[in-house]
Coordinates of C-alpha atoms in Angstrom, one line a residue:
M1 CA -23.6 52.3 27.9
D2 CA -25.1 55.8 27.8
Q3 CA -27.8 56.9 25.4
Q4 CA -25.4 58.6 23.0
Q5 CA -23.3 55.4 22.8
A6 CA -26.4 53.4 22.1
L7 CA -27.5 55.7 19.3
D8 CA -23.9 55.7 17.8
L9 CA -24.1 51.9 17.6
C10 CA -27.6 52.2 15.9
D11 CA -26.0 54.7 13.4
L12 CA -23.3 52.2 12.6
V13 CA -26.0 49.6 11.6
L14 CA -27.9 52.2 9.5
Q15 CA -24.7 53.2 7.7
A16 CA -23.7 49.6 7.0
S17 CA -27.1 48.4 5.8
R18 CA -27.8 47.9 2.1
A19 CA -31.6 47.7 2.5
D20 CA -34.1 50.3 1.2
Q21 CA -35.1 50.9 4.8
T22 CA -33.5 49.8 8.1
E23 CA -34.5 49.8 11.7
V24 CA -32.3 48.9 14.7
V25 CA -33.4 48.3 18.3
L26 CA -30.7 48.1 20.9
S27 CA -31.6 46.8 24.3
T28 CA -29.5 46.8 27.4
E29 CA -30.8 45.0 30.5
A30 CA -29.4 44.3 33.9
A31 CA -31.7 42.0 35.9
A32 CA -31.3 40.2 39.2
L33 CA -33.5 37.6 40.9
T34 CA -33.6 36.1 44.4
R35 CA -35.7 32.9 44.6
F36 CA -36.9 31.2 47.8
A37 CA -38.7 28.0 48.8
N38 CA -39.3 26.1 52.1
N39 CA -38.6 29.3 54.0
A40 CA -35.0 29.6 52.6
I41 CA -33.3 31.4 49.7
H42 CA -32.0 28.8 47.3
Q43 CA -31.1 30.8 44.3
N44 CA -29.6 34.3 43.6
V45 CA -28.8 35.2 40.0
A46 CA -28.0 38.3 38.1
E47 CA -27.3 39.0 34.4
E48 CA -26.4 41.9 32.2
G49 CA -26.6 41.8 28.5
V50 CA -27.0 43.8 25.3
S51 CA -28.9 42.7 22.3
A52 CA -29.6 44.2 18.9
T53 CA -32.4 43.5 16.5
V54 CA -32.3 44.8 12.9
R55 CA -35.3 45.0 10.6
A56 CA -34.3 45.4 6.9
V57 CA -36.8 46.3 4.2
V58 CA -36.2 45.6 0.5
G59 CA -39.2 46.6 -1.5
Q60 CA -42.0 44.9 0.4
R61 CA -39.8 42.1 1.6
V62 CA -38.8 42.3 5.3
G63 CA -36.0 40.5 7.1
V64 CA -35.3 40.5 10.8
A65 CA -32.1 39.3 12.6
S66 CA -30.9 39.6 16.2
S67 CA -27.6 39.2 17.9
T68 CA -25.9 39.8 21.2
D69 CA -22.6 40.7 19.4
V70 CA -22.7 44.5 19.4
S71 CA -19.1 45.0 18.3
P72 CA -18.7 47.1 15.2
E73 CA -18.0 44.0 13.1
G74 CA -20.8 42.1 14.7
L75 CA -23.3 44.9 14.0
R76 CA -22.2 45.1 10.4
E77 CA -22.7 41.4 10.0
L78 CA -26.1 41.7 11.7
A79 CA -27.2 44.4 9.2
D80 CA -26.1 42.1 6.3
A81 CA -27.9 39.1 7.8
A82 CA -31.2 41.0 8.0
Y83 CA -30.7 42.3 4.5
R84 CA -30.1 38.8 3.1
L85 CA -33.1 37.5 5.0
A86 CA -35.3 40.2 3.4
L87 CA -34.1 39.2 -0.1
V88 CA -35.3 35.6 0.4
S89 CA -38.5 36.5 2.2
A90 CA -41.9 36.6 0.5
A91 CA -43.1 40.0 -0.4
D92 CA -45.8 41.4 2.0
E93 CA -48.2 43.3 -0.1
D94 CA -49.6 45.0 3.0
F95 CA -46.3 46.4 4.1
V96 CA -46.0 50.1 3.3
S97 CA -43.1 51.5 5.3
L98 CA -41.3 51.8 8.6
P99 CA -42.5 54.7 10.6
G100 CA -41.1 58.2 10.2
P101 CA -40.0 60.4 13.1
L102 CA -42.7 62.1 15.2
P103 CA -42.1 64.9 17.8
Y104 CA -41.9 64.0 21.5
T105 CA -40.5 66.4 24.1
G106 CA -41.6 64.6 27.3
E107 CA -39.8 62.5 29.9
T108 CA -37.9 59.4 28.7
D109 CA -36.0 58.4 31.9
F110 CA -38.3 56.4 34.2
A111 CA -35.6 54.6 36.1
D112 CA -35.8 54.4 39.9
A113 CA -32.2 54.6 41.1
A114 CA -32.9 52.4 44.1
A115 CA -34.4 49.6 42.0
A116 CA -31.5 49.8 39.5
A117 CA -28.9 49.6 42.2
C118 CA -30.6 47.0 44.5
D119 CA -28.1 44.4 45.6
P120 CA -28.6 40.7 46.8
E121 CA -28.4 41.7 50.5
Q122 CA -31.4 44.1 50.0
R123 CA -33.5 41.5 48.2
A124 CA -32.5 38.9 50.9
A125 CA -33.6 41.3 53.7
T126 CA -37.0 41.9 51.9
V127 CA -37.5 38.1 51.4
A128 CA -36.5 37.4 55.1
E129 CA -39.3 39.7 56.4
A130 CA -41.9 37.6 54.5
I131 CA -40.4 34.2 55.5
A132 CA -40.3 35.2 59.2
L133 CA -44.1 35.9 59.2
A134 CA -44.9 32.5 57.5
A135 CA -42.4 30.5 59.6
A136 CA -43.9 32.0 62.8
E137 CA -47.1 30.1 62.1
D138 CA -45.3 26.9 60.8
F139 CA -46.2 27.7 57.2
T140 CA -43.8 27.7 54.3
A141 CA -43.1 30.6 52.0
S142 CA -41.9 30.4 48.4
G143 CA -41.6 33.0 45.7
A144 CA -39.2 35.4 44.0
C145 CA -38.0 39.0 44.4
S146 CA -36.5 40.6 41.2
T147 CA -35.1 44.0 40.3
G148 CA -33.6 45.5 37.2
L149 CA -33.0 48.2 34.7
I150 CA -33.8 48.3 30.9
E151 CA -32.5 50.8 28.4
I152 CA -33.8 50.8 24.9
A153 CA -32.6 52.8 21.8
V154 CA -34.4 52.7 18.5
A155 CA -33.3 54.3 15.2
N156 CA -34.3 53.9 11.6
S157 CA -33.2 55.1 8.2
L158 CA -36.2 57.5 8.0
G159 CA -34.9 59.6 10.9
V160 CA -36.4 57.9 14.0
R161 CA -34.1 58.3 17.0
A162 CA -35.5 57.4 20.4
T163 CA -34.0 56.3 23.8
Q164 CA -35.6 55.5 27.1
R165 CA -34.8 53.9 30.5
R166 CA -37.0 52.2 33.0
S167 CA -36.6 50.1 36.1
M168 CA -38.6 47.2 37.6
A169 CA -39.1 45.7 41.0
E170 CA -41.3 42.8 41.8
M171 CA -42.0 40.3 44.6
S172 CA -44.4 37.4 44.5
L173 CA -45.1 35.1 47.4
V174 CA -47.1 31.9 48.1
V175 CA -47.5 30.9 51.7
S176 CA -48.8 27.3 52.2
G177 CA -49.5 25.0 55.1
A178 CA -52.2 23.1 57.0
G179 CA -54.1 22.4 53.8
G180 CA -54.3 26.0 52.7
S181 CA -52.4 28.6 50.7
G182 CA -52.2 32.4 50.3
Y183 CA -50.8 34.7 47.7
A184 CA -49.5 38.2 47.4
R185 CA -47.6 40.1 44.8
T186 CA -46.4 43.7 44.2
S187 CA -45.0 44.9 40.9
S188 CA -43.7 48.5 40.5
P189 CA -41.0 50.6 38.9
R190 CA -40.0 51.7 42.4
L191 CA -38.1 49.6 44.9
A192 CA -39.7 51.5 47.8
D193 CA -43.1 49.9 46.9
I194 CA -41.8 46.4 47.6
S195 CA -42.4 45.4 51.2
G196 CA -41.7 41.8 52.3
G197 CA -43.5 42.5 55.6
S198 CA -46.7 43.7 53.9
L199 CA -46.7 40.9 51.4
G200 CA -45.9 38.3 54.1
R201 CA -48.8 39.5 56.3
V202 CA -51.3 39.3 53.4
A203 CA -50.2 35.9 52.1
T204 CA -49.9 34.4 55.7
A205 CA -53.4 35.7 56.6
K206 CA -54.9 34.2 53.5
C207 CA -53.1 30.9 54.2
R208 CA -54.4 30.8 57.7
A209 CA -58.0 31.5 56.5
S210 CA -57.7 28.9 53.7
R211 CA -57.4 25.9 56.0
D212 CA -59.9 23.1 55.7
P213 CA -61.5 24.3 52.5
Q214 CA -65.0 23.0 51.9
A215 CA -66.5 21.9 48.5
L216 CA -68.8 24.3 46.7
P217 CA -70.9 23.0 43.8
P218 CA -70.2 24.7 40.4
G219 CA -72.8 27.2 39.3
E220 CA -73.5 30.9 38.9
Y221 CA -72.4 33.1 41.9
T222 CA -71.8 36.6 42.8
V223 CA -68.1 37.0 42.9
I224 CA -65.7 39.5 44.3
L225 CA -62.5 39.5 42.3
E226 CA -59.5 41.1 43.9
A227 CA -57.4 43.4 41.7
E228 CA -55.0 40.6 40.6
A229 CA -57.8 38.5 39.2
V230 CA -59.4 41.6 37.4
A231 CA -56.0 42.5 35.9
D232 CA -55.6 38.9 34.6
M233 CA -59.1 39.1 32.9
V234 CA -58.5 42.5 31.4
M235 CA -55.1 41.6 30.1
M236 CA -56.6 38.6 28.2
L237 CA -59.3 40.9 26.8
S238 CA -56.7 43.3 25.5
M239 CA -54.4 40.6 24.1
Y240 CA -57.1 39.0 22.0
G241 CA -59.2 41.9 20.9
L242 CA -57.9 45.4 21.5
G243 CA -55.1 45.5 18.9
A244 CA -55.6 46.6 15.3
L245 CA -54.3 43.3 13.8
A246 CA -57.0 41.3 15.6
V247 CA -59.6 43.6 14.1
Q248 CA -58.1 43.5 10.6
E249 CA -58.1 39.7 10.8
G250 CA -61.7 39.6 11.9
R251 CA -61.0 37.8 15.3
S252 CA -61.7 40.7 17.7
F253 CA -64.8 41.2 19.8
V254 CA -64.9 44.8 18.6
N255 CA -65.3 43.9 15.0
E256 CA -68.3 45.8 13.7
R257 CA -68.9 46.9 17.2
L258 CA -66.8 50.1 17.6
G259 CA -69.1 52.8 19.0
E260 CA -71.5 50.3 20.5
K261 CA -72.1 49.4 24.1
I262 CA -70.3 46.1 24.9
C263 CA -70.3 46.1 28.7
G264 CA -71.5 48.1 31.7
D265 CA -71.7 51.9 32.0
N266 CA -69.2 51.7 34.9
I267 CA -66.4 50.1 32.8
T268 CA -63.7 52.4 31.4
I269 CA -60.4 51.0 30.1
W270 CA -57.6 52.9 28.4
D271 CA -53.9 52.6 27.6
D272 CA -51.4 55.2 28.7
G273 CA -47.7 54.7 28.5
L274 CA -47.0 57.7 30.7
D275 CA -49.3 57.0 33.7
P276 CA -47.1 56.6 36.8
R277 CA -49.3 53.7 38.1
G278 CA -47.8 51.5 35.3
H279 CA -44.4 50.6 34.0
R280 CA -44.0 53.8 31.9
L281 CA -42.8 53.9 28.3
A282 CA -42.4 57.0 26.1
Y283 CA -42.0 55.1 22.9
D284 CA -42.9 51.8 21.4
F285 CA -40.4 49.4 19.9
E286 CA -40.6 51.2 16.6
G287 CA -39.6 54.5 18.2
V288 CA -43.1 56.0 17.9
P289 CA -44.3 58.1 20.8
K290 CA -47.0 56.3 22.8
Q291 CA -50.4 57.9 22.7
R292 CA -53.1 57.7 25.4
V293 CA -55.7 55.5 23.7
P294 CA -59.3 55.2 25.0
L295 CA -60.4 51.6 24.5
I296 CA -63.7 51.2 26.4
T297 CA -65.4 54.3 27.7
G298 CA -68.5 54.0 29.8
G299 CA -69.0 50.5 28.4
V300 CA -68.7 51.7 24.8
A301 CA -66.0 50.2 22.5
E302 CA -64.1 53.3 21.5
G303 CA -60.8 52.2 19.9
V304 CA -57.9 49.8 19.5
V305 CA -54.1 50.3 19.4
W306 CA -52.0 50.5 16.2
D307 CA -48.5 49.9 15.1
S308 CA -47.0 51.2 11.9
Y309 CA -47.9 48.1 9.9
T310 CA -51.6 48.0 10.8
A311 CA -51.9 51.8 10.6
H312 CA -50.3 52.2 7.2
K313 CA -52.5 49.5 5.8
E314 CA -55.5 51.8 6.5
G315 CA -53.8 55.2 6.0
R316 CA -53.7 55.9 9.7
Q317 CA -51.1 57.0 12.2
S318 CA -49.6 54.5 14.6
T319 CA -50.6 55.0 18.3
G320 CA -47.2 53.8 19.4
H321 CA -48.0 50.2 20.3
G322 CA -45.5 48.3 18.1
L323 CA -43.9 45.3 19.8
P324 CA -40.4 44.0 19.1
A325 CA -40.1 42.5 15.6
P326 CA -40.9 39.9 14.6
N327 CA -44.2 39.3 16.4
S328 CA -47.4 37.6 15.4
W329 CA -49.6 39.4 17.9
G330 CA -49.5 42.8 16.2
P331 CA -49.9 45.9 18.4
V332 CA -51.0 45.2 22.0
P333 CA -51.8 47.6 24.8
I334 CA -49.2 47.0 27.6
N335 CA -50.0 50.1 29.8
L336 CA -53.6 49.3 30.6
L337 CA -55.6 51.1 33.2
V338 CA -59.1 50.3 34.5
A339 CA -61.2 53.1 36.0
A340 CA -61.5 52.9 39.8
G341 CA -64.8 53.2 41.7
D342 CA -65.7 54.3 45.3
S343 CA -65.9 51.0 47.1
S344 CA -63.4 48.6 48.8
V345 CA -63.1 44.8 49.1
A346 CA -64.3 45.1 52.7
D347 CA -67.4 47.0 51.7
M348 CA -68.1 44.5 48.9
I349 CA -68.0 41.6 51.3
A350 CA -70.2 43.4 53.8
Q351 CA -72.8 44.1 51.0
T352 CA -72.9 40.5 49.7
Q353 CA -75.5 38.0 50.9
R354 CA -73.8 35.0 49.3
G355 CA -70.9 34.9 47.0
V356 CA -67.3 33.9 46.3
L357 CA -64.2 35.9 47.1
V358 CA -61.3 35.2 44.6
T359 CA -57.7 36.2 45.4
R360 CA -56.3 35.4 41.9
F361 CA -56.8 33.3 38.8
H362 CA -54.4 30.6 37.6
Y363 CA -53.7 29.2 34.1
T364 CA -56.2 31.3 32.3
N365 CA -56.8 30.6 28.6
M366 CA -59.1 32.2 26.0
I367 CA -61.6 29.7 24.6
H368 CA -63.5 32.0 22.2
P369 CA -61.9 35.4 21.4
I370 CA -64.9 37.0 19.7
K371 CA -67.3 35.9 22.5
T372 CA -64.4 36.6 25.0
V373 CA -65.0 33.3 26.8
L374 CA -62.2 32.7 29.2
T375 CA -61.4 29.7 31.4
G376 CA -59.1 29.2 34.3
M377 CA -58.8 28.2 38.0
T378 CA -59.1 30.1 41.3
R379 CA -55.9 29.8 43.4
D380 CA -54.3 30.6 46.7
G381 CA -57.3 32.0 48.6
T382 CA -60.9 31.3 47.5
F383 CA -63.6 32.0 50.1
L384 CA -67.4 31.7 50.6
I385 CA -69.2 34.8 51.7
E386 CA -72.4 34.5 53.6
D387 CA -74.5 37.3 55.2
G388 CA -71.8 39.9 54.6
Q389 CA -68.9 37.9 56.1
I390 CA -66.3 35.4 55.1
A391 CA -67.9 32.1 56.0
G392 CA -64.8 29.9 55.3
A393 CA -62.4 28.7 52.7
I394 CA -63.7 26.7 49.7
K395 CA -61.9 24.3 47.3
N396 CA -60.7 25.8 44.0
L397 CA -63.2 26.2 41.2
R398 CA -62.8 26.3 37.4
F399 CA -64.6 29.1 35.7
T400 CA -65.8 29.4 32.1
Q401 CA -67.0 32.9 31.6
S402 CA -67.5 35.6 28.9
I403 CA -65.3 38.5 30.1
L404 CA -67.7 41.1 28.5
E405 CA -70.7 39.5 30.1
A406 CA -68.9 39.6 33.4
L407 CA -68.0 43.3 32.8
S408 CA -71.7 43.9 32.1
C409 CA -72.8 43.1 35.6
V410 CA -70.2 44.8 37.8
S411 CA -72.0 46.3 40.7
L412 CA -69.1 47.6 42.8
I413 CA -65.6 48.8 42.0
S414 CA -62.9 49.5 44.5
R415 CA -61.2 52.9 44.8
D416 CA -57.8 51.3 45.3
G417 CA -56.1 49.0 42.8
K418 CA -52.8 47.4 41.9
L419 CA -50.4 46.9 39.1
A420 CA -50.2 43.3 37.8
D421 CA -48.0 42.7 34.8
Y422 CA -49.3 45.2 32.2
V423 CA -52.6 46.2 33.9
W424 CA -53.5 48.6 36.8
A425 CA -56.9 47.4 38.0
P426 CA -59.2 47.8 41.0
A427 CA -61.2 45.0 42.6
M428 CA -64.7 44.3 41.3
R429 CA -68.0 42.7 42.5
I430 CA -69.6 40.9 39.6
D431 CA -73.2 39.8 40.2
R432 CA -73.2 36.8 37.9
F433 CA -70.1 34.7 37.3
T434 CA -70.1 31.1 36.1
F435 CA -68.0 28.4 37.8
S436 CA -68.1 25.4 35.5
S437 CA -66.5 22.7 37.6
A438 CA -65.1 22.0 41.0
T439 CA -61.7 20.5 42.2
E440 CA -60.6 18.3 45.1
F441 CA -58.1 20.9 46.5

């Protein structure tokens, strides 16, 4: 389906709708996944699908309905279903309007042709490179390699008409054996960035170094968080506190603190849908052009992101961060970037007398959103540093730590970083980080 065909289907919904205002989001996705375990591929799946979501507004009542039937009759029925849901919904006194059209003349096609066309043989060859490296040391590799293309069209009865395309490519890998494990992952819009050999070398080396882990008592340590762990921490920070709904509901750490110093001078975080280091988006799911939004600049809380609902409530303009309706999160930054520094993980290790090197976190959960207290486990490569060198592997630790307090004592930041989910982040050395309990593995 090309962009004009998608918009024609959106127009069909708008013409059929009896609501005061109507919005339709049409998503076309082609995704493929190759899964492997015990050094062998055991699953290869692919799917293609189209879905439509209609948001109908009657007065201040809003109804949302979705369907995978995008035939003309199916879309007319969908428009009617959303309308009827709006009629029986409670009025939302804070709802003002769907967004109107805003000018945007930039790029909207972010698809990498190679990622979009990647076939099972190509994914299998990439996976085979990683498996061969693990198997050569009698380790076992498991993980997944996925590729795909997403096309989104958004239109509403106020004149919004937006289309965009983007691709995705990702491979994650865990190598385990001899009592240790190692992890590596790459996520990118570009297939050329995915290297099974590179990921296999990193995960196999970490597995080799993780053998015979020793116990380390919980307590406060200097830690070096690799980029994957930093990205996990920053994503949790943004989900729970850097959207306007969290502020309006009084559950954000920036409530009453915008313009104040909340972490170290060397911490700058922003959201930019057009930065090539992330999975680019020109528009949000309301068809509003995405703005670059400074969130934390030099340690000072500078702003949050807005969708049309939260923005209209305060007479503001959306920053283009609406998620697909319905959602209870409100606007959330999903193109986050953390400012890089001038160090490297190797330099951080060399400059650390005693500390802990963390490859990644696992099963992280926010305990206290306002105090930004996060808990989780280390996983697949946790090491003790002594006298500027890796002294050996240690058993995994549970951490319970305020994110903002951690970001207030960052002494080194790497110049390189990586994209993990919705965040591009560098590695960081944090001088005080609390591990609250130990494990037996």
